[in-house]
C-alpha angles and dihedrals in degrees: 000000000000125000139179123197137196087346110179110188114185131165121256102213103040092020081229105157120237102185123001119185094357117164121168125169108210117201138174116293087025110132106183122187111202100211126170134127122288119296092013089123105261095137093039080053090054101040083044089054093038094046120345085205093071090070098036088099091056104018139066109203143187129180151074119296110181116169094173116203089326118133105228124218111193124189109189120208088248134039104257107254084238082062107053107067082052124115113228093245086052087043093060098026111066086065102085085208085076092057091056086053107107113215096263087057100052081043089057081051091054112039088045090049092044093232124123117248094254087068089089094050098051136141092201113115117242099227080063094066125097124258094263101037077057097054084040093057097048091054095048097052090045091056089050084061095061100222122182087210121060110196109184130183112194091333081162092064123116097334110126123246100274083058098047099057088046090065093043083056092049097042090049096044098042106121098204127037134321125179120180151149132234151161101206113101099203091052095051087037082060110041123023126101103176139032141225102180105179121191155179123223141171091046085319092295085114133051127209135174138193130204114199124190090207140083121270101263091041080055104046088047098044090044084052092053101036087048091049092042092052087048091047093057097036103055080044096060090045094049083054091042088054096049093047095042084053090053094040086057101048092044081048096052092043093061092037091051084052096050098054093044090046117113124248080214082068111055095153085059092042082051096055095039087047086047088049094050092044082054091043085052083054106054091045094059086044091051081048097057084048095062100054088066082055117133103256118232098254135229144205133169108267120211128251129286133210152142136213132191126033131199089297091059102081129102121200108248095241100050115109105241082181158001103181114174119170122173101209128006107211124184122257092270095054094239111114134043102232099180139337146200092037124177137181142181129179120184126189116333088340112168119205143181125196114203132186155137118303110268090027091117106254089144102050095037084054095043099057090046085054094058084046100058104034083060083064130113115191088049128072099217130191117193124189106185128207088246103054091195091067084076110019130078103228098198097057123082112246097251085051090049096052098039116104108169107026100227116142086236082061101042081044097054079050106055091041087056082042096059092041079073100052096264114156123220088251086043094056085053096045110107102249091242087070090057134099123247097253084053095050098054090049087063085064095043084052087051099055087045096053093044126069085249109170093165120046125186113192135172117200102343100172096048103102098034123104122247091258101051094037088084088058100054085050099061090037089054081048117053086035102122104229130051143306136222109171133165107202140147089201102125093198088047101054080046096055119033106014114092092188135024124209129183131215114231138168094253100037156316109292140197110236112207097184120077123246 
């Protein structure tokens, strides 16, 4: 059992609170997904419950923490930097829990993982991985260390779809207690049993959380209905409010009108209308101690909104997009042959999507046809790169990073798109390096919807938004005029929005007919 008790989060350097009163009891068979939009505090939750002393340099925190006799297994949103010189033997081999696996046991690793057993004795250094063999690895050497307590931080991220559906099956099977965050829909769809939705509200001055004993699509469902019905009541009880305070004025002025018309010659008149107004007082103070018990007009936190593409945006159907041919892939160091003999064609506002395992090369194949078609110029291409450092300045605030001209209408347009995706005034003036994720990649979408863009590559664009405003990057991906070249593992978001799917092999690019 875990439980946390009376925990306050706030943020050292805007004193902004994170969590305020929050008590949660976690049992065995409890699988609890943390959602909430981007830079509410899901990951500082997770690293305070793992170790208080992660957030320490950015948190101040008060509360109970008691993990019992549980064994914690903690896998952080990024590889720890202590990690990433290291070979993979060193990797798995500083646990003394890898050295107690027999051979057929680091053979069931591997074969469920689909990596080969020299995986775990290779020089190969880990920062060399791709993101999802990463993400493979760190999994892999958790579950060597038998813990009774899962903590995950974007597990989700970057692993392929095989991947994906193992750790549905090893969060749902998982007998004692799992906490993690993601951003995939169907994983939390499958497996959570319980919910931790935080949010910011009132232009994020205020927190809120809410625990929920349900399933996600129970809770997205019931928080729909439960929103609209309180709506519903309390625009009622104003509409009723309006109509009696309109009776109760003119019944006011009426007697007020007669009163100061009335006669001193008539002081018996004078007395009744005094006695009437004094009645009148009366009812108004109690009409005011009923509005207080008024249904307030509820909030929640409402997902991002956007748009992407103009006029400018559309491509004519027969147009070729693209004819891409490349006779070997190799990885970044040169090294290893990934794939060969790779061709592909885009017509019109195609939109595509290239799945694979992870290490096939997606990355680096759509990172060199992203250097091919930016230098187009008959194209107006976007790019958002897996690594969103390869294009953004992390030491520029995002209005400084968007703005071209330098003109206060510019900075202006930019601010207002900012705050369409739940930017606050402070957060527009933070250094991106001080932003989440999530964050970070909406400065790239602000960037395609503020360009002309009628070509968009994108990898992994889904990754870093939250469940509930990952509907709404589908439909705007979708809708958006021009085409589309996208690497993703989102399985909503293949369905959705990609016309064709192609998958990276090491003997080519290939159409796949069947549906993910």
């Amino acid at each position: 059992m875990i439980q946390i008790k009376g925990l306050h989060l706030t943020h050292k350097k805007d004193l902004r609170v994170i969590l305020e009163k929050f008590d949660i009891v976690l049992n065995y068979g409890d699988k609890l997904a943390i959602i909430g939009e981007e830079g509410n505090g899901k990951s500082t939750l997770m690293k305070w419950l793992y170790a208080p002393q992660l957030v320490e340099d950015y948190i101040e925190a008060e509360g109970e923490r008691n993990l019992g006799n549980e064994r914690i297994g903690y896998l952080p949103q990024a590889l720890p930097e202590k990690d990433k010189a290291k070979s993979l033997y060193e990797f798995f081999s500083e646990e003394d829990c890898f050295w107690n696996q027999t051979p057929n046991q680091l053979g069931d690793y591997a074969k469920q993982f689909g990596v080969k057993i020299e995986f775990f004795y290779s020089d190969q250094k880990v920062e060399s991985l791709s993101g999802g063999e990463r993400v493979k690895a760190q999994l892999i050497k958790l579950l060597m260390q038998e813990p009774t307590v899962l903590l995950l931080d974007e597990p989700s991220n970057d692993i392929d779809i095989a991947c994906l559906e193992l750790l549905e099956r090893i969060i749902h099977d998982w007998k004692y207690i799992v906490a993690y965050i993601s951003h995939d829909e169907t994983l939390i769809e499958n497996t959570a049993n319980r919910i931790v939705h935080i949010e910011q509200i009132h232009r994020k001055t205020k927190s809120r959380f809410t625990v929920a004993e349900m399933d996600y699509q129970r809770y997205v469902a019931e928080r729909e209905n439960s929103f609209e019905r309180q709506m519903k009541q309390a625009l009622s009880e104003r509409k009723e409010k309006q109509i009696r305070d309109e009776k109760y004025r003119r019944v006011k002025d009426k007697v007020q009108t007669a009163l100061d018309n009335c006669s001193r010659q008539s002081p018996s008149v004078a007395k009744n209308l005094k006695d009437k107004m004094h009645a009148v007082k009366s009812m108004g103070k109690r009409f005011e101690k009923q509005d207080k018990n008024m249904m307030e007009i509820p909030e929640q936190e409402s997902a991002i909104f956007f748009t992407i593409g103009n006029d400018k945006s559309g491509i004519p159907s027969g147009k070729t997009v693209l004819e891409y041919s490349l006779d070997a892939l190799y990885s970044p160091d040169g090294k290893r042959l990934l794939s060969q003999n790779i061709f592909l064609r885009i017509r019109g506002a195609e939109k595509i999507c290239i799945v694979g395992a992870n290490g096939a090369g997606k990355t680096t194949f759509i990172r060199d046809l992203a250097e091919k078609l930016l230098n187009r110029t008959d194209l107006k291409v976007e790019y958002m790169p897996q690594n969103y450092e390869e294009l953004l300045d992390f030491t520029m605030t995002p209005v400084d990073f968007l703005d071209k001209t330098g003109e206060k209408e510019e900075r202006t347009k930019i601010r207002t798109f900012l705050g369409s995706l739940k930017y606050t005034a402070d957060e527009m003036e933070h250094p991106i390096s001080e932003l989440s994720e999530g964050q970070k990649a909406k400065v790239l979408l602000a960037k395609m919807a503020l360009s002309d863009a009628n070509v968009l590559i994108l990898d992994e664009p889904t990754r870093n938004f939250s469940p509930l405003s990952g509907p709404v990057i589908r439909k705007m991906i979708r809708e958006f005029p021009g085409a589309v070249i996208s690497i993703s593992h989102d399985r909503k978001f293949i369905a959705e929005v990609c016309d064709k799917i192609y998958e990276l092999k090491k003997d080519g690019l290939f159409e796949r007919q069947e549906s993910m």
